[in-house]
XYZ file of C-alpha atoms in Angstrom:
595
model
C 0.000 0.000 0.000
C 1.390 3.462 -0.887
C 2.020 5.793 2.026
C 0.958 9.425 1.652
C 2.441 12.154 3.845
C 0.142 15.158 4.406
C 0.410 18.313 6.482
C -1.792 17.756 9.531
C -2.908 21.345 9.968
C -3.765 21.914 6.300
C -5.702 18.637 6.095
C -7.738 19.431 9.200
C -8.436 22.939 7.880
C -9.729 21.388 4.642
C -11.909 19.014 6.693
C -13.312 21.956 8.657
C -12.333 20.808 12.153
C -9.524 19.481 14.326
C -9.387 15.809 15.227
C -7.765 14.046 18.116
C -5.304 11.403 16.936
C -7.551 8.517 18.001
C -10.583 10.188 16.462
C -8.869 10.709 13.107
C -7.543 7.154 13.211
C -11.141 5.949 13.555
C -12.216 8.103 10.579
C -9.442 6.607 8.448
C -10.447 3.096 9.465
C -14.081 3.705 8.540
C -13.045 5.061 5.138
C -10.775 2.100 4.376
C -7.377 3.752 4.840
C -4.932 3.489 7.722
C -3.210 6.154 9.804
C 0.343 4.875 10.123
C 1.971 7.752 11.998
C 1.130 11.113 13.564
C 4.360 13.081 13.957
C 2.774 15.421 16.521
C 3.216 12.564 18.989
C 6.946 12.428 18.195
C 8.952 14.383 20.783
C 12.399 13.520 19.407
C 14.705 16.236 17.965
C 14.290 14.702 14.488
C 10.524 15.311 14.439
C 9.345 17.612 11.601
C 8.689 21.246 12.454
C 5.090 21.054 11.213
C 3.172 17.930 12.263
C 2.502 15.513 9.419
C 0.290 12.459 9.038
C 1.464 9.334 7.248
C -1.507 7.484 5.798
C -1.551 4.129 3.990
C -3.978 4.104 1.054
C -5.100 1.257 -1.237
C -2.928 0.818 -4.320
C -5.946 1.210 -6.626
C -6.996 4.598 -5.200
C -4.709 6.971 -7.082
C -7.089 9.822 -6.203
C -5.877 9.562 -2.583
C -2.168 9.919 -3.349
C -2.051 13.634 -2.516
C -3.318 15.973 0.161
C -5.934 17.487 -2.167
C -7.501 14.157 -3.062
C -7.402 12.947 0.541
C -9.122 16.068 1.850
C -11.805 15.999 -0.859
C -12.605 12.282 -0.418
C -12.853 12.520 3.386
C -14.944 15.697 3.200
C -17.425 13.994 0.862
C -17.428 10.907 3.098
C -18.266 13.078 6.114
C -21.036 14.812 4.176
C -19.412 18.252 4.325
C -19.173 18.863 0.558
C -20.552 17.463 -2.685
C -18.201 15.708 -5.148
C -16.813 18.221 -7.671
C -17.908 18.273 -11.298
C -15.045 18.529 -13.777
C -15.487 20.447 -17.028
C -13.543 20.948 -20.239
C -13.302 24.616 -21.236
C -11.975 25.785 -24.594
C -9.635 28.814 -24.704
C -11.047 32.252 -25.491
C -9.837 31.966 -29.097
C -11.770 28.738 -29.529
C -8.724 27.041 -31.082
C -7.227 24.156 -29.110
C -3.508 23.583 -28.757
C -2.257 20.646 -30.818
C 0.203 17.865 -30.061
C 1.256 16.190 -33.320
C 2.570 12.628 -33.070
C 5.247 11.491 -35.524
C 5.251 7.904 -36.892
C 8.665 7.066 -35.382
C 7.255 7.158 -31.851
C 5.603 3.781 -32.469
C 9.055 2.235 -31.985
C 9.316 3.213 -28.337
C 6.313 4.949 -26.629
C 3.404 5.113 -29.056
C 0.768 6.910 -26.964
C 0.541 10.471 -25.683
C -2.125 12.617 -24.028
C -2.057 16.259 -22.942
C -4.011 18.954 -21.109
C -3.665 22.562 -19.923
C -4.460 24.069 -16.519
C -5.142 27.815 -16.918
C -4.618 30.526 -14.304
C -3.280 28.184 -11.641
C -2.433 29.742 -8.292
C 0.571 27.968 -6.764
C 2.079 28.464 -3.346
C 4.894 26.455 -1.789
C 2.599 23.788 -0.316
C 0.560 23.374 -3.508
C 3.690 23.239 -5.663
C 5.289 20.579 -3.458
C 2.085 18.540 -3.514
C 1.944 18.834 -7.323
C 5.470 17.435 -7.658
C 4.920 14.744 -5.026
C 1.759 13.475 -6.726
C 3.712 13.030 -9.963
C 6.319 10.984 -8.094
C 3.614 8.831 -6.476
C 1.924 8.210 -9.817
C 5.269 7.374 -11.440
C 6.011 4.782 -8.756
C 2.539 3.206 -8.661
C 0.208 3.221 -11.641
C 3.063 4.120 -14.036
C 5.171 1.186 -12.769
C 8.301 3.291 -12.277
C 7.755 5.135 -15.590
C 7.795 1.964 -17.708
C 4.087 2.229 -18.589
C 3.715 6.010 -18.540
C 5.624 9.145 -17.590
C 4.499 12.741 -17.287
C 6.037 16.086 -18.062
C 4.696 19.401 -16.751
C 5.721 22.732 -18.282
C 5.231 26.476 -17.934
C 3.091 27.115 -21.021
C 4.077 30.787 -21.112
C 7.703 29.819 -21.904
C 6.853 27.592 -24.882
C 4.631 27.851 -27.925
C 2.325 25.383 -29.690
C 1.659 23.434 -31.763
C 3.822 20.782 -30.138
C 5.300 17.681 -31.752
C 6.005 14.292 -30.231
C 8.932 12.687 -32.051
C 11.457 9.863 -31.762
C 14.987 10.753 -32.898
C 18.505 9.317 -32.629
C 20.002 10.454 -29.315
C 22.784 12.504 -30.937
C 20.161 14.690 -32.656
C 18.463 15.680 -29.394
C 20.153 18.618 -27.642
C 18.827 20.641 -24.716
C 19.577 21.795 -21.157
C 18.044 19.265 -18.722
C 16.074 20.377 -15.669
C 18.210 22.086 -12.992
C 21.318 21.970 -15.222
C 23.244 24.710 -17.017
C 25.016 22.741 -19.746
C 23.442 21.639 -23.012
C 23.649 17.874 -23.611
C 22.712 15.469 -26.371
C 20.998 12.156 -25.683
C 24.213 10.170 -25.217
C 25.728 12.771 -22.875
C 22.521 12.902 -20.852
C 22.506 9.121 -20.342
C 26.146 9.219 -19.269
C 25.564 12.220 -16.974
C 22.663 10.614 -15.086
C 24.033 7.056 -15.092
C 25.127 7.310 -11.448
C 22.289 9.571 -10.360
C 20.407 8.037 -7.440
C 17.001 9.327 -8.568
C 17.056 9.323 -12.366
C 19.634 6.599 -12.990
C 17.112 3.839 -12.272
C 14.945 4.948 -15.226
C 17.658 5.080 -17.902
C 17.260 1.400 -18.812
C 13.829 2.167 -20.295
C 15.330 3.924 -23.343
C 19.102 3.377 -23.055
C 19.334 0.631 -25.701
C 16.757 2.091 -28.078
C 18.010 3.474 -31.426
C 15.660 6.440 -30.955
C 14.698 8.493 -27.913
C 11.244 10.063 -27.458
C 11.228 13.851 -27.349
C 8.629 16.636 -27.296
C 9.283 19.907 -29.147
C 7.362 23.164 -29.257
C 6.739 25.183 -32.428
C 10.201 26.805 -32.157
C 11.960 23.391 -31.917
C 12.624 23.982 -28.235
C 12.844 20.716 -26.335
C 10.153 20.433 -23.665
C 11.034 16.984 -22.324
C 12.835 13.720 -22.958
C 10.337 11.117 -21.717
C 10.542 9.171 -19.481
C 13.733 10.683 -18.026
C 13.638 14.442 -17.552
C 12.070 17.750 -18.535
C 13.836 20.753 -20.004
C 15.165 23.603 -17.895
C 13.609 26.008 -20.404
C 9.994 25.126 -19.516
C 10.508 24.537 -15.784
C 7.519 25.165 -13.526
C 7.995 27.655 -10.673
C 5.783 29.217 -8.001
C 5.089 32.036 -10.486
C 3.769 29.686 -13.179
C 0.176 30.486 -14.163
C -0.504 28.163 -17.091
C 0.618 24.514 -16.952
C 1.009 22.312 -20.026
C 0.851 18.609 -19.110
C 1.984 15.847 -21.485
C 2.067 12.146 -20.674
C 3.695 9.562 -22.953
C 3.018 5.865 -22.485
C 3.157 2.314 -23.737
C -0.332 1.705 -22.293
C -3.062 4.069 -23.506
C -5.428 3.147 -20.658
C -2.837 4.039 -18.022
C -2.010 7.177 -20.014
C -5.557 8.514 -19.693
C -5.951 7.468 -16.047
C -2.784 9.292 -15.007
C -3.765 12.472 -16.866
C -7.285 12.444 -15.431
C -5.966 11.979 -11.900
C -3.429 14.791 -12.218
C -5.806 17.392 -13.675
C -8.664 16.402 -11.354
C -6.528 16.925 -8.256
C -5.068 20.313 -9.235
C -7.729 21.917 -11.408
C -9.214 23.060 -8.055
C -6.465 25.719 -7.983
C -7.439 27.215 -11.346
C -9.099 30.644 -11.407
C -12.267 28.790 -12.434
C -12.044 25.669 -10.218
C -12.325 22.191 -11.713
C -11.970 23.372 -15.308
C -9.411 21.950 -17.733
C -8.427 23.100 -21.203
C -8.256 20.143 -23.605
C -5.561 19.491 -26.212
C -5.888 17.915 -29.654
C -3.586 14.933 -30.159
C -3.078 14.245 -33.868
C -1.771 10.749 -34.708
C 0.129 9.837 -37.910
C -2.901 8.093 -39.450
C -4.925 11.302 -39.153
C -6.817 10.241 -36.011
C -7.527 13.206 -33.730
C -8.172 12.613 -30.049
C -9.150 15.376 -27.639
C -7.718 14.804 -24.179
C -8.523 14.601 -21.351
C -11.907 12.912 -21.410
C -13.605 13.971 -18.175
C -16.964 12.319 -18.878
C -18.314 9.975 -16.222
C -18.547 6.230 -16.916
C -21.738 4.245 -16.523
C -21.787 1.260 -14.161
C -24.530 -0.655 -12.413
C -25.198 -3.201 -9.696
C -28.237 -5.141 -8.544
C -29.781 -4.222 -5.224
C -30.263 -7.852 -4.203
C -26.620 -8.597 -5.093
C -25.402 -5.813 -2.795
C -27.689 -6.963 0.007
C -26.722 -10.628 -0.347
C -23.015 -9.805 -0.147
C -23.310 -7.437 2.810
C -26.069 -9.196 4.743
C -28.145 -5.996 4.686
C -31.679 -5.229 3.585
C -31.223 -1.842 1.963
C -33.548 -0.168 -0.493
C -32.263 1.325 -3.729
C -32.479 4.914 -2.448
C -30.521 4.010 0.673
C -27.788 2.423 -1.447
C -27.608 5.553 -3.615
C -27.214 7.710 -0.507
C -24.358 5.533 0.756
C -22.616 5.613 -2.639
C -22.802 9.402 -2.532
C -20.512 9.286 0.519
C -17.945 7.533 -1.696
C -18.066 10.263 -4.395
C -20.275 8.134 -6.669
C -23.409 9.666 -8.222
C -26.020 6.884 -8.114
C -29.704 6.568 -8.892
C -32.284 3.790 -9.001
C -33.013 2.573 -12.530
C -36.372 3.935 -13.678
C -37.287 0.649 -15.382
C -35.871 -1.766 -12.801
C -36.121 -0.978 -9.094
C -33.666 -3.812 -8.408
C -30.840 -1.995 -10.213
C -28.719 0.961 -9.191
C -27.058 2.999 -11.953
C -23.806 4.720 -11.071
C -21.963 7.532 -12.829
C -18.310 6.897 -12.071
C -16.111 10.029 -11.999
C -12.704 10.134 -13.679
C -10.990 9.923 -10.294
C -12.485 6.481 -9.547
C -10.982 4.280 -12.265
C -10.849 1.511 -9.633
C -14.600 0.908 -10.127
C -14.562 -1.934 -12.650
C -17.332 -4.319 -11.582
C -20.499 -4.552 -9.523
C -18.412 -5.981 -6.684
C -16.515 -2.657 -6.464
C -19.821 -0.818 -6.055
C -20.873 -3.321 -3.402
C -17.576 -2.770 -1.564
C -18.116 0.999 -1.491
C -21.616 0.478 -0.088
C -20.140 -1.688 2.690
C -17.461 0.935 3.465
C -20.006 3.763 3.571
C -22.351 1.708 5.777
C -19.433 0.746 8.033
C -17.881 -2.699 8.246
C -18.341 -2.626 12.011
C -22.074 -2.078 11.486
C -22.622 -5.059 9.193
C -24.814 -7.711 10.871
C -23.104 -10.830 12.147
C -24.852 -14.038 11.183
C -24.106 -17.686 10.634
C -23.546 -18.805 7.036
C -26.572 -20.318 5.347
C -24.628 -23.473 4.451
C -22.893 -25.879 6.845
C -19.589 -27.324 5.674
C -16.764 -29.293 7.208
C -13.319 -27.998 6.347
C -10.409 -30.305 5.655
C -7.041 -30.113 3.983
C -6.671 -31.225 0.382
C -5.070 -34.682 0.299
C -2.062 -33.368 -1.640
C -1.489 -30.550 0.847
C -1.878 -32.956 3.761
C 0.708 -35.291 2.199
C 3.022 -32.310 1.615
C 2.791 -31.311 5.276
C 3.652 -34.866 6.341
C 6.751 -34.752 4.113
C 7.781 -31.359 5.484
C 7.398 -32.549 9.072
C 9.447 -35.682 8.495
C 12.260 -33.800 6.729
C 12.338 -31.147 9.458
C 12.555 -33.868 12.129
C 15.498 -35.293 10.178
C 17.415 -32.046 10.667
C 16.783 -30.430 7.278
C 15.815 -26.768 6.877
C 12.954 -25.781 4.575
C 13.581 -23.101 1.929
C 11.149 -21.225 -0.330
C 12.865 -19.960 -3.506
C 11.105 -18.107 -6.311
C 9.004 -20.007 -8.848
C 10.553 -18.158 -11.808
C 14.157 -18.695 -12.836
C 16.398 -18.142 -15.839
C 16.383 -20.510 -18.792
C 20.031 -21.434 -18.179
C 19.438 -22.223 -14.504
C 16.548 -24.488 -15.405
C 18.359 -26.389 -18.166
C 21.986 -25.579 -19.001
C 23.192 -25.325 -15.404
C 21.730 -28.796 -14.702
C 23.224 -30.309 -17.902
C 19.725 -30.653 -19.308
C 18.429 -29.877 -22.810
C 15.260 -27.897 -23.455
C 13.147 -29.880 -25.920
C 10.491 -27.147 -26.003
C 7.740 -29.345 -24.580
C 8.200 -28.824 -20.832
C 8.893 -25.265 -19.740
C 6.338 -22.469 -19.599
C 8.238 -19.418 -20.862
C 7.510 -15.749 -20.225
C 6.773 -13.853 -23.440
C 8.443 -10.636 -22.321
C 10.666 -11.216 -19.262
C 11.887 -8.088 -17.521
C 15.250 -9.659 -16.634
C 17.114 -12.818 -17.606
C 16.674 -14.063 -14.038
C 12.942 -14.616 -14.590
C 12.483 -16.271 -17.989
C 10.713 -19.568 -17.313
C 8.504 -21.255 -14.744
C 10.727 -23.830 -13.069
C 10.332 -27.440 -14.198
C 12.398 -28.643 -11.240
C 12.871 -27.521 -7.651
C 16.594 -28.126 -7.899
C 17.724 -24.726 -9.348
C 16.103 -22.726 -6.543
C 17.403 -25.042 -3.815
C 20.942 -24.999 -5.244
C 20.898 -21.181 -5.500
C 19.884 -21.057 -1.844
C 22.788 -23.353 -0.929
C 25.150 -21.174 -2.973
C 24.021 -17.989 -1.203
C 24.533 -19.682 2.188
C 27.726 -21.622 1.492
C 29.543 -19.838 4.322
C 27.362 -21.556 6.903
C 28.807 -24.452 8.915
C 28.717 -27.852 7.207
C 26.708 -29.895 6.535
C 24.135 -27.720 4.756
C 20.887 -29.698 4.747
C 17.906 -28.083 3.016
C 14.641 -29.158 1.381
C 11.634 -27.766 -0.447
C 8.152 -29.171 -0.989
C 6.389 -27.112 -3.613
C 5.008 -26.940 -7.139
C 6.690 -26.854 -10.515
C 5.027 -25.806 -13.775
C 4.819 -27.949 -16.905
C 3.291 -27.531 -20.331
C 0.230 -29.698 -20.894
C -1.626 -29.191 -24.169
C -4.423 -31.476 -22.959
C -5.484 -28.916 -20.350
C -7.637 -25.896 -21.111
C -4.964 -23.576 -19.728
C -2.263 -25.618 -21.554
C -0.213 -26.077 -18.389
C -0.371 -27.801 -15.019
C 1.269 -27.764 -11.622
C 3.032 -30.772 -10.145
C 3.974 -31.109 -6.460
C 7.609 -32.153 -5.923
C 9.911 -32.895 -2.996
C 13.558 -31.820 -3.266
C 16.334 -32.503 -0.718
C 20.045 -31.592 -0.880
C 22.931 -32.470 1.423
C 26.229 -30.546 1.156
C 29.299 -31.477 3.165
C 32.969 -32.431 2.825
C 31.803 -35.823 1.578
C 28.918 -36.460 -0.787
C 26.491 -37.967 1.762
C 24.919 -40.269 -0.825
C 23.952 -42.761 1.856
C 22.219 -40.004 3.889
C 20.079 -38.939 0.931
C 19.276 -42.572 0.190
C 18.217 -42.982 3.822
C 15.965 -39.906 3.579
C 14.264 -41.451 0.541
C 13.668 -44.712 2.410
C 12.356 -42.851 5.457
C 9.872 -40.847 3.386
C 8.649 -43.972 1.631
C 8.147 -45.708 4.971
C 6.131 -42.755 6.181
C 4.019 -42.910 2.995
C 3.436 -46.639 3.718
C 5.132 -47.564 0.435
C 7.217 -50.739 0.583
C 10.514 -51.393 -1.143
C 10.139 -54.079 -3.834
C 12.139 -55.482 -6.714
C 11.500 -54.651 -10.335
C 10.633 -58.254 -11.174
C 7.998 -58.555 -8.478
C 5.086 -57.674 -10.764
C 2.360 -58.478 -8.253
C 3.515 -56.063 -5.541
C 2.891 -52.305 -5.294
C 5.859 -50.252 -4.106
C 9.076 -48.540 -5.168
C 12.564 -49.492 -6.243
C 15.651 -47.652 -7.412
C 17.562 -48.383 -10.590
C 20.892 -47.131 -11.912
C 20.608 -44.324 -14.438
C 22.838 -42.093 -16.560
C 21.302 -38.777 -15.602
C 23.592 -35.932 -16.837
C 22.739 -33.830 -13.766
C 24.575 -36.355 -11.577
C 28.075 -37.795 -11.420
C 28.439 -40.881 -13.690
C 27.760 -44.067 -11.778
C 26.497 -42.214 -8.706
C 22.808 -41.720 -9.498
C 19.582 -43.702 -9.618
C 16.035 -43.280 -10.854
C 13.136 -43.816 -8.451
C 10.496 -46.178 -9.887
C 7.013 -46.526 -8.439
C 4.340 -49.156 -9.115
C 1.008 -47.840 -7.868
C -2.724 -48.142 -8.397
C -4.263 -45.214 -10.297
C -7.794 -44.819 -8.976
C -8.844 -42.492 -11.810
C -7.791 -44.983 -14.484
C -8.647 -47.994 -12.278
C -5.413 -49.751 -13.187
C -1.904 -50.425 -11.938
C 0.802 -48.172 -13.369
C 4.582 -47.926 -13.297
C 6.401 -44.622 -13.543
C 9.773 -42.988 -12.899
C 8.820 -40.389 -10.295
C 12.254 -38.906 -9.634
C 15.971 -39.394 -9.198
C 18.781 -38.882 -6.700
C 22.536 -38.933 -6.734
C 25.781 -37.016 -6.362
C 25.635 -33.814 -8.407
C 27.995 -33.507 -11.376
C 31.012 -31.192 -10.831
C 29.890 -28.935 -13.699
C 26.502 -28.476 -12.021
C 28.227 -27.528 -8.768
C 30.492 -25.122 -10.652
C 27.520 -23.504 -12.430
C 25.873 -22.768 -9.096
C 29.208 -21.878 -7.417
C 28.915 -24.567 -4.744
C 32.383 -25.659 -3.512
C 31.255 -28.803 -1.658
C 30.194 -32.272 -2.798
C 26.401 -32.288 -2.843
C 23.823 -35.036 -3.129
C 20.322 -34.193 -4.343
C 16.985 -35.986 -4.299
C 13.861 -34.896 -6.172
C 10.646 -36.759 -6.878
C 6.992 -36.218 -7.768
C 4.721 -36.429 -4.716
C 1.364 -36.665 -6.503
C 1.280 -40.452 -7.259
C 1.231 -41.106 -3.490
C -2.043 -39.241 -2.957
């Protein structure tokens, strides 16, 4: 959950009264947010001069990420004000500013939206809140600028129409924000490479042959998305007219971010809650006017809301409660069992009837919901596979092994090459667009994660005894989702000697616990397990065995034989790949046939 820091005095002034800390904490709880800290209770020398409140807000409520949105939402919730109505207002000339998109931008960030706030009145607190909201949006809905990034400019220092282009970095020259030296794209990347704030965003465009850039009519650079704005168009406390442009790889996020930004700060315009739109002209001739501040239509059934909350509310009562959550609702004129809701641009989190139901429950008060027994009696029990997994975990823990929980995703090399295995293309579920090479495939074995854990802890005293009982992912074209999970057990033992006999003993102990007897391969009438020499490339030659199981498949109503796993001394190349300096024995097998 994002944490928002607001000035205590200004927030209480906006709410029209002062609150005791416990009283405000209760208000936050009723509204569905959480007061994390009240600095007025901090008596240490490091306490801020003006008391501040740190409030945790839901990740999907971007309208609460600034002091303005927080004050407005709580004031509406308390019934002190009505939700604002946002309007688009054309300039006096009647001609909208234009932002012309060049075809080359499709290579890197194809979408852009823009808007203008006229006659804004900034002071230090409002300016700081304006900048902080942009940072919050960048880190949350914009996913650290990868999906969208915004630039804000003093419109009086630049001139439209504007162009959104993508050019080779050596052709882009301007003075970056808070700098005095002109730089081209390459110099800018090098300059900010070690910067603690901006350096973490350079990877987004660093390797691209073209960089996105926005020019004004005089070919003055306004910004280099998603990195930095130009010093030329910098916003100050004296800025009156703000030009906002947001470039993105996701058009939906692009519009949501713009709507949130203008909705929060259009209240400071000379005519509050008005926004001047901008024409965005795409290469194919499509013209889009942004922002779109129209409300969205949504609906929910009255009986659905009542069944979920355990209430018996009428349609008008539900509409009144939704009004406390800044939602304009009315009972459908043709169906008294349906409530129609006009969702404002600030509430993009309303996607389904369940979201409307949740807001009704919040407005009514979770503490006020009636407590009642469920209408259906059930007896809970663990799934057989999970119960078997817990038995295995308990037995391994009692044997002195430590459980680990590595990540489910791993690199392609770790899953195959590092284990001396070949990818035949039929097993691994691969990510279409992995962010890093560390997370390319869903693991088809527990061994890579366990061995990485051993490698990271190789300085611990020997022996290092670890295990994992968890799922792997496999392709399965017979399934609707074309993949399936499979529960595995993996055990490793690292010491100055291989410990093959210890791992073999662990296998026998687990089988005894599962009530599976050891049999010979030729004993066709008996159900049980046996081990058989194998040439598994993951293990040292002559020091590995496959685990065979003969069992009765209840689904198929027949006896089956299968190789469920293997164990042995790991091959030296495998140990070298995972940087493990000690002889290590590993055991891994499929747990599901025992259920």
